[in-house]
């Protein structure tokens, strides 16, 4: 009890201190400095309508590269921590008929919607990470409904690596053409789709990079799910 | 002691961070501590997003009718997108460590695990 009371008192002091600090930050007022520049120039500089994805992929592309690296390391780490020689699924009972039928009907639609999200990253809310998570959800559904289901490991792991390499390759082509890493060569050198802002075929390399990221995140999260749903077989 | 006047969003974010910190400090079950970490993360993300809000403006997707002067700050949203993914990655790692802990020690109570090792 005394431990809890002490913890609550400490937390209240920390909370008061944080609230005091935040009292100087006005809520709901325009505090943009760099943000205004991004909003005003996003259309002619990147061709994207969605300012958030333009910031994520174009202006601050290195963040996304690091983010993809973190996710890759997490997936590798989960695989390394849960590594066993022989593994099998922990599930013992098949899902009900309603669940299995519903899953097999829903699966293509969920994958299609995930692909829609990451292909339209420069136009609508979303992008590579939400789209990839949606696709991983489709595979989680399969794992939940069927006892014996298993993702095709060979295909998935190769696809994951190839998508990551594709992202770096797009950046390196930018280095060769424009002089710096992740230079948007499709938009700024080729000028491809400049009459088309707000439609699908625009946005420079954002749709390409987001397609690669979406595939990578989808396969990675599916791999994490696969690793966590299996246990080692003890002889 | 004067009470600082802050927005309800800031208050909620601070409350979430404190609830998560309480769980990490007080709870003994590893899974509950991980839930606390996730709650803390949600609080931090809510705080970042609410700092970027400008009242009366819409999402920074410049479609018809929404010009640059009618959108909120896009930078915190990009930051939070990164932070969410990193949170998911760390949670996945921590959960697999929890699985291994349970396999090795047969318990998820941190105090018992500490005693078993010594």
Short mmCIF file of C-alpha atoms in Angstrom, two decimals:
data_model
loop_
_atom_site.label_atom_id
_atom_site.label_comp_id
_atom_site.label_asym_id
_atom_site.label_seq_id
_atom_site.Cartn_x
_atom_site.Cartn_y
_atom_site.Cartn_z
CA UNK A 1 0.00 0.00 0.00
CA UNK A 2 2.74 2.46 0.94
CA UNK A 3 4.43 1.76 -2.37
CA UNK A 4 1.27 2.61 -4.29
CA UNK A 5 0.70 5.78 -2.29
CA UNK A 6 4.28 6.88 -2.90
CA UNK A 7 3.93 6.14 -6.62
CA UNK A 8 0.70 8.12 -6.86
CA UNK A 9 2.20 11.11 -5.04
CA UNK A 10 5.28 11.07 -7.29
CA UNK A 11 3.12 10.82 -10.39
CA UNK A 12 0.93 13.71 -9.27
CA UNK A 13 4.03 15.85 -8.79
CA UNK A 14 5.28 14.88 -12.27
CA UNK A 15 1.84 15.58 -13.72
CA UNK A 16 1.66 19.02 -12.11
CA UNK A 17 5.10 19.81 -13.44
CA UNK A 18 4.17 18.69 -16.97
CA UNK A 19 0.91 20.65 -16.86
CA UNK A 20 2.81 23.75 -15.74
CA UNK A 21 5.14 23.35 -18.71
CA UNK A 22 2.29 22.82 -21.15
CA UNK A 23 0.35 25.83 -19.84
CA UNK A 24 2.77 27.96 -21.86
CA UNK A 25 1.90 26.15 -25.09
CA UNK A 26 -1.40 27.56 -26.39
CA UNK A 27 -3.86 25.02 -27.73
CA UNK A 28 -5.45 25.51 -31.13
CA UNK A 29 -3.35 28.46 -32.24
CA UNK A 30 -1.23 28.68 -35.33
CA UNK A 31 2.30 27.75 -34.25
CA UNK A 32 3.59 26.69 -37.67
CA UNK A 33 7.02 27.76 -38.82
CA UNK A 34 8.28 25.08 -41.18
CA UNK A 35 4.80 23.59 -41.51
CA UNK A 36 3.55 26.63 -43.42
CA UNK A 37 6.36 26.28 -45.94
CA UNK A 38 5.47 22.61 -46.44
CA UNK A 39 1.77 23.39 -46.89
CA UNK A 40 2.39 26.18 -49.39
CA UNK A 41 4.95 24.38 -51.52
CA UNK A 42 3.87 20.75 -51.29
CA UNK A 43 1.95 20.74 -54.58
CA UNK A 44 4.58 22.16 -56.89
CA UNK A 45 7.57 20.61 -55.13
CA UNK A 46 6.35 17.04 -54.71
CA UNK A 47 3.11 16.71 -56.68
CA UNK A 48 1.36 15.21 -53.68
CA UNK A 49 -1.95 16.48 -52.32
CA UNK A 50 -1.52 14.83 -48.92
CA UNK A 51 0.98 17.02 -47.06
CA UNK A 52 1.67 14.41 -44.37
CA UNK A 53 2.86 11.72 -46.76
CA UNK A 54 4.87 14.31 -48.69
CA UNK A 55 6.64 15.25 -45.44
CA UNK A 56 7.15 11.61 -44.50
CA UNK A 57 8.49 10.40 -47.85
CA UNK A 58 9.89 13.46 -49.53
CA UNK A 59 10.99 16.24 -47.18
CA UNK A 60 12.00 13.96 -44.32
CA UNK A 61 12.66 10.74 -46.17
CA UNK A 62 15.50 9.75 -43.87
CA UNK A 63 13.05 9.37 -40.98
CA UNK A 64 11.06 6.87 -42.98
CA UNK A 65 14.19 4.97 -43.93
CA UNK A 66 15.11 4.73 -40.25
CA UNK A 67 11.56 3.73 -39.37
CA UNK A 68 11.61 0.92 -41.93
CA UNK A 69 14.97 -0.17 -40.52
CA UNK A 70 13.54 -0.25 -36.98
CA UNK A 71 10.63 -2.39 -38.11
CA UNK A 72 12.97 -4.71 -39.98
CA UNK A 73 15.20 -5.08 -36.91
CA UNK A 74 12.13 -5.79 -34.76
CA UNK A 75 10.94 -8.50 -37.12
CA UNK A 76 14.42 -10.03 -37.26
CA UNK A 77 14.70 -9.79 -33.47
CA UNK A 78 11.36 -11.50 -32.89
CA UNK A 79 12.44 -14.22 -35.29
CA UNK A 80 15.78 -14.63 -33.50
CA UNK A 81 14.26 -14.63 -29.99
CA UNK A 82 11.56 -17.16 -30.82
CA UNK A 83 13.78 -19.36 -32.97
CA UNK A 84 13.24 -23.11 -32.56
CA UNK A 85 14.35 -26.05 -34.65
CA UNK A 86 10.87 -27.53 -34.93
CA UNK A 87 7.79 -25.43 -34.62
CA UNK A 88 4.11 -25.95 -34.83
CA UNK A 89 1.00 -23.87 -34.36
CA UNK A 90 -0.38 -23.62 -30.85
CA UNK A 91 -3.98 -23.65 -32.04
CA UNK A 92 -5.86 -26.85 -31.32
CA UNK A 93 -9.39 -26.20 -32.49
CA UNK A 94 -10.61 -25.07 -35.87
CA UNK A 95 -12.77 -21.95 -35.98
CA UNK A 96 -16.50 -22.32 -36.45
CA UNK A 97 -17.98 -22.60 -39.94
CA UNK A 98 -19.16 -18.99 -39.81
CA UNK A 99 -15.64 -17.82 -38.93
CA UNK A 100 -13.82 -19.84 -41.60
CA UNK A 101 -16.31 -19.01 -44.35
CA UNK A 102 -16.39 -15.37 -43.37
CA UNK A 103 -12.61 -15.20 -43.34
CA UNK A 104 -12.20 -16.76 -46.75
CA UNK A 105 -14.80 -14.35 -48.13
CA UNK A 106 -13.30 -11.29 -46.42
CA UNK A 107 -9.62 -12.01 -47.08
CA UNK A 108 -9.41 -10.72 -50.69
CA UNK A 109 -11.36 -7.59 -49.79
CA UNK A 110 -9.08 -6.74 -46.87
CA UNK A 111 -5.97 -7.24 -49.02
CA UNK A 112 -7.50 -5.15 -51.79
CA UNK A 113 -8.31 -2.33 -49.37
CA UNK A 114 -4.78 -2.45 -47.94
CA UNK A 115 -3.35 -2.16 -51.44
CA UNK A 116 -5.74 0.73 -52.12
CA UNK A 117 -4.48 2.55 -49.02
CA UNK A 118 -0.80 2.36 -49.91
CA UNK A 119 -1.22 3.05 -53.63
CA UNK A 120 -3.23 6.21 -52.90
CA UNK A 121 -0.84 7.46 -50.21
CA UNK A 122 -0.30 10.79 -51.98
CA UNK A 123 -4.02 11.51 -52.35
CA UNK A 124 -5.93 10.15 -49.36
CA UNK A 125 -5.16 9.62 -45.67
CA UNK A 126 -2.98 6.61 -45.10
CA UNK A 127 0.18 5.53 -46.81
CA UNK A 128 2.54 2.61 -46.61
CA UNK A 129 2.37 1.80 -42.92
CA UNK A 130 -1.44 1.73 -42.49
CA UNK A 131 -1.81 -0.18 -45.76
CA UNK A 132 0.80 -2.73 -44.74
CA UNK A 133 -0.82 -3.15 -41.32
CA UNK A 134 -4.18 -3.76 -43.03
CA UNK A 135 -2.65 -6.50 -45.20
CA UNK A 136 -1.06 -8.08 -42.12
CA UNK A 137 -4.51 -8.01 -40.50
CA UNK A 138 -5.82 -10.11 -43.40
CA UNK A 139 -3.14 -12.72 -42.72
CA UNK A 140 -3.89 -12.56 -38.98
CA UNK A 141 -7.51 -13.39 -39.86
CA UNK A 142 -6.34 -16.48 -41.76
CA UNK A 143 -4.17 -17.53 -38.80
CA UNK A 144 -7.06 -17.07 -36.40
CA UNK A 145 -9.59 -19.00 -38.44
CA UNK A 146 -7.58 -21.95 -39.72
CA UNK A 147 -5.54 -24.30 -37.54
CA UNK A 148 -3.12 -25.38 -40.22
CA UNK A 149 -2.65 -22.12 -42.10
CA UNK A 150 0.91 -20.96 -42.55
CA UNK A 151 2.29 -18.14 -44.69
CA UNK A 152 4.60 -19.19 -47.53
CA UNK A 153 7.87 -18.37 -45.75
CA UNK A 154 10.23 -18.53 -48.72
CA UNK A 155 8.13 -16.08 -50.75
CA UNK A 156 7.38 -13.74 -47.85
CA UNK A 157 10.93 -13.36 -46.58
CA UNK A 158 12.34 -12.78 -50.07
CA UNK A 159 9.62 -10.22 -50.85
CA UNK A 160 10.35 -8.38 -47.62
CA UNK A 161 14.06 -8.09 -48.40
CA UNK A 162 13.46 -7.14 -52.02
CA UNK A 163 10.99 -4.39 -51.08
CA UNK A 164 13.47 -2.92 -48.60
CA UNK A 165 16.23 -3.05 -51.19
CA UNK A 166 13.90 -1.43 -53.71
CA UNK A 167 13.39 1.54 -51.37
CA UNK A 168 17.15 2.03 -51.00
CA UNK A 169 17.57 1.58 -54.76
CA UNK A 170 15.06 4.36 -55.49
CA UNK A 171 17.04 6.57 -53.12
CA UNK A 172 20.33 5.65 -54.78
CA UNK A 173 18.96 6.45 -58.25
CA UNK A 174 18.11 9.87 -56.82
CA UNK A 175 21.70 10.15 -55.58
CA UNK A 176 22.99 9.40 -59.08
CA UNK A 177 20.63 11.81 -60.86
CA UNK A 178 20.03 14.66 -58.45
CA UNK A 179 23.06 14.67 -56.20
CA UNK A 180 21.54 13.65 -52.88
CA UNK A 181 19.99 10.55 -51.38
CA UNK A 182 16.23 10.18 -51.84
CA UNK A 183 16.10 12.96 -54.47
CA UNK A 184 12.70 12.84 -56.15
CA UNK A 185 13.96 12.13 -59.65
CA UNK A 186 10.59 11.20 -61.16
CA UNK A 187 9.07 14.55 -60.27
CA UNK A 188 11.93 17.01 -60.47
CA UNK A 189 13.92 15.64 -63.40
CA UNK A 190 11.38 13.87 -65.53
CA UNK A 191 8.49 16.14 -64.63
CA UNK A 192 6.21 13.16 -65.00
CA UNK A 193 2.59 13.80 -64.12
CA UNK A 194 2.93 17.53 -63.53
CA UNK A 195 -0.31 18.32 -65.35
CA UNK A 196 -2.04 15.70 -63.27
CA UNK A 197 -1.84 16.84 -59.63
CA UNK A 198 -4.54 15.29 -57.50
CA UNK A 199 -4.95 12.24 -59.71
CA UNK A 200 -3.45 8.78 -59.38
CA UNK A 201 -0.53 9.21 -61.77
CA UNK A 202 1.19 12.06 -59.98
CA UNK A 203 3.14 12.57 -56.82
CA UNK A 204 6.63 11.78 -58.07
CA UNK A 205 8.05 8.73 -56.37
CA UNK A 206 5.67 8.75 -53.38
CA UNK A 207 3.33 6.03 -54.79
CA UNK A 208 6.32 3.87 -55.75
CA UNK A 209 8.02 4.17 -52.37
CA UNK A 210 4.76 3.67 -50.53
CA UNK A 211 3.97 0.56 -52.54
CA UNK A 212 7.37 -0.85 -51.58
CA UNK A 213 6.91 0.15 -47.92
CA UNK A 214 3.38 -1.29 -47.86
CA UNK A 215 4.56 -4.65 -49.18
CA UNK A 216 7.47 -4.65 -46.75
CA UNK A 217 5.39 -3.75 -43.68
CA UNK A 218 2.67 -6.23 -44.63
CA UNK A 219 5.07 -9.15 -44.98
CA UNK A 220 7.03 -8.12 -41.88
CA UNK A 221 4.04 -7.91 -39.55
CA UNK A 222 2.70 -11.20 -40.96
CA UNK A 223 6.08 -12.76 -40.14
CA UNK A 224 5.91 -11.42 -36.58
CA UNK A 225 2.39 -12.88 -36.20
CA UNK A 226 3.64 -16.21 -37.55
CA UNK A 227 6.56 -16.31 -35.11
CA UNK A 228 4.38 -15.46 -32.11
CA UNK A 229 1.67 -18.01 -32.87
CA UNK A 230 4.06 -20.95 -32.93
CA UNK A 231 5.75 -22.84 -30.16
CA UNK A 232 8.68 -25.22 -30.17
CA UNK A 233 8.00 -28.92 -30.27
CA UNK A 234 9.63 -30.60 -27.27
CA UNK A 235 10.90 -34.10 -27.99
CA UNK B 1 -0.45 26.52 -5.54
CA UNK B 2 -2.16 27.82 -8.62
CA UNK B 3 -3.68 25.24 -10.93
CA UNK B 4 -2.44 25.72 -14.50
CA UNK B 5 -5.15 26.14 -17.13
CA UNK B 6 -4.55 23.62 -19.89
CA UNK B 7 -6.63 22.21 -22.70
CA UNK B 8 -8.54 18.97 -22.16
CA UNK B 9 -6.38 17.30 -24.81
CA UNK B 10 -3.17 18.16 -22.97
CA UNK B 11 -4.78 16.99 -19.75
CA UNK B 12 -5.79 13.69 -21.33
CA UNK B 13 -2.34 13.15 -22.79
CA UNK B 14 -0.65 13.82 -19.43
CA UNK B 15 -3.16 11.54 -17.70
CA UNK B 16 -2.43 8.71 -20.15
CA UNK B 17 1.32 9.10 -19.64
CA UNK B 18 0.89 9.04 -15.87
CA UNK B 19 -1.43 6.01 -15.93
CA UNK B 20 1.13 4.15 -18.04
CA UNK B 21 3.95 5.17 -15.71
CA UNK B 22 1.90 4.01 -12.71
CA UNK B 23 1.45 0.59 -14.30
CA UNK B 24 5.18 0.34 -15.02
CA UNK B 25 6.09 1.37 -11.46
CA UNK B 26 3.57 -0.58 -9.42
CA UNK B 27 2.47 -3.67 -11.33
CA UNK B 28 4.40 -6.90 -10.94
CA UNK B 29 3.14 -8.78 -13.99
CA UNK B 30 5.35 -8.25 -17.05
CA UNK B 31 2.37 -8.14 -19.40
CA UNK B 32 0.71 -5.42 -17.32
CA UNK B 33 3.92 -3.41 -17.42
CA UNK B 34 3.95 -3.74 -21.21
CA UNK B 35 0.33 -2.56 -21.34
CA UNK B 36 1.49 0.44 -19.28
CA UNK B 37 4.24 1.15 -21.79
CA UNK B 38 1.72 1.09 -24.64
CA UNK B 39 -0.62 3.44 -22.79
CA UNK B 40 2.27 5.84 -22.16
CA UNK B 41 3.10 5.78 -25.85
CA UNK B 42 -0.50 6.60 -26.75
CA UNK B 43 -0.34 9.56 -24.39
CA UNK B 44 2.82 10.90 -26.00
CA UNK B 45 1.28 10.55 -29.47
CA UNK B 46 -1.90 12.34 -28.38
CA UNK B 47 0.20 15.16 -26.94
CA UNK B 48 2.19 15.57 -30.17
CA UNK B 49 -0.94 15.60 -32.33
CA UNK B 50 -2.78 18.09 -30.13
CA UNK B 51 0.18 20.49 -30.16
CA UNK B 52 -0.13 20.66 -33.96
CA UNK B 53 -3.85 21.42 -33.95
CA UNK B 54 -5.08 24.80 -35.15
CA UNK B 55 -8.71 25.39 -34.23
CA UNK B 56 -11.17 25.52 -37.11
CA UNK B 57 -8.87 24.02 -39.69
CA UNK B 58 -9.08 20.67 -41.43
CA UNK B 59 -6.67 17.83 -42.21
CA UNK B 60 -3.60 18.73 -44.30
CA UNK B 61 -4.87 17.10 -47.50
CA UNK B 62 -5.06 19.90 -50.00
CA UNK B 63 -8.07 18.84 -52.03
CA UNK B 64 -10.62 21.20 -53.53
CA UNK B 65 -11.68 23.90 -51.12
CA UNK B 66 -8.84 23.31 -48.70
CA UNK B 67 -5.94 25.61 -49.34
CA UNK B 68 -2.67 25.93 -47.47
CA UNK B 69 -4.21 28.45 -45.07
CA UNK B 70 -7.00 26.07 -44.08
CA UNK B 71 -4.95 23.06 -42.97
CA UNK B 72 -3.37 22.10 -39.66
CA UNK B 73 0.34 21.57 -39.11
CA UNK B 74 1.46 18.43 -41.02
CA UNK B 75 4.74 17.94 -39.14
CA UNK B 76 3.42 16.47 -35.85
CA UNK B 77 1.31 14.02 -37.84
CA UNK B 78 4.39 12.83 -39.72
CA UNK B 79 6.25 12.53 -36.40
CA UNK B 80 3.44 10.50 -34.86
CA UNK B 81 3.33 8.20 -37.88
CA UNK B 82 6.97 7.38 -37.18
CA UNK B 83 6.42 7.08 -33.43
CA UNK B 84 3.49 4.66 -33.80
CA UNK B 85 5.51 2.30 -35.98
CA UNK B 86 8.45 2.37 -33.58
CA UNK B 87 6.05 1.71 -30.69
CA UNK B 88 4.64 -1.32 -32.46
CA UNK B 89 8.15 -2.59 -33.16
CA UNK B 90 9.28 -2.24 -29.53
CA UNK B 91 6.05 -3.82 -28.27
CA UNK B 92 6.56 -6.82 -30.54
CA UNK B 93 10.13 -7.26 -29.30
CA UNK B 94 9.08 -6.93 -25.65
CA UNK B 95 6.24 -9.42 -26.10
CA UNK B 96 8.58 -12.03 -27.52
CA UNK B 97 10.92 -11.46 -24.56
CA UNK B 98 7.88 -12.04 -22.31
CA UNK B 99 7.14 -15.32 -24.11
CA UNK B 100 10.73 -16.46 -23.50
CA UNK B 101 10.56 -15.38 -19.84
CA UNK B 102 7.47 -17.49 -19.30
CA UNK B 103 9.06 -20.48 -21.00
CA UNK B 104 12.25 -20.22 -18.89
CA UNK B 105 10.81 -19.40 -15.47
CA UNK B 106 7.20 -20.53 -15.64
CA UNK B 107 6.01 -17.20 -14.22
CA UNK B 108 5.58 -13.61 -15.35
CA UNK B 109 5.94 -12.06 -11.89
CA UNK B 110 9.04 -9.85 -11.94
CA UNK B 111 9.82 -10.38 -8.25
CA UNK B 112 9.74 -14.15 -8.57
CA UNK B 113 11.88 -14.02 -11.69
CA UNK B 114 14.43 -11.92 -9.81
CA UNK B 115 14.48 -14.41 -6.94
CA UNK B 116 14.84 -17.45 -9.21
CA UNK B 117 17.90 -16.03 -10.90
CA UNK B 118 19.85 -15.22 -7.72
#
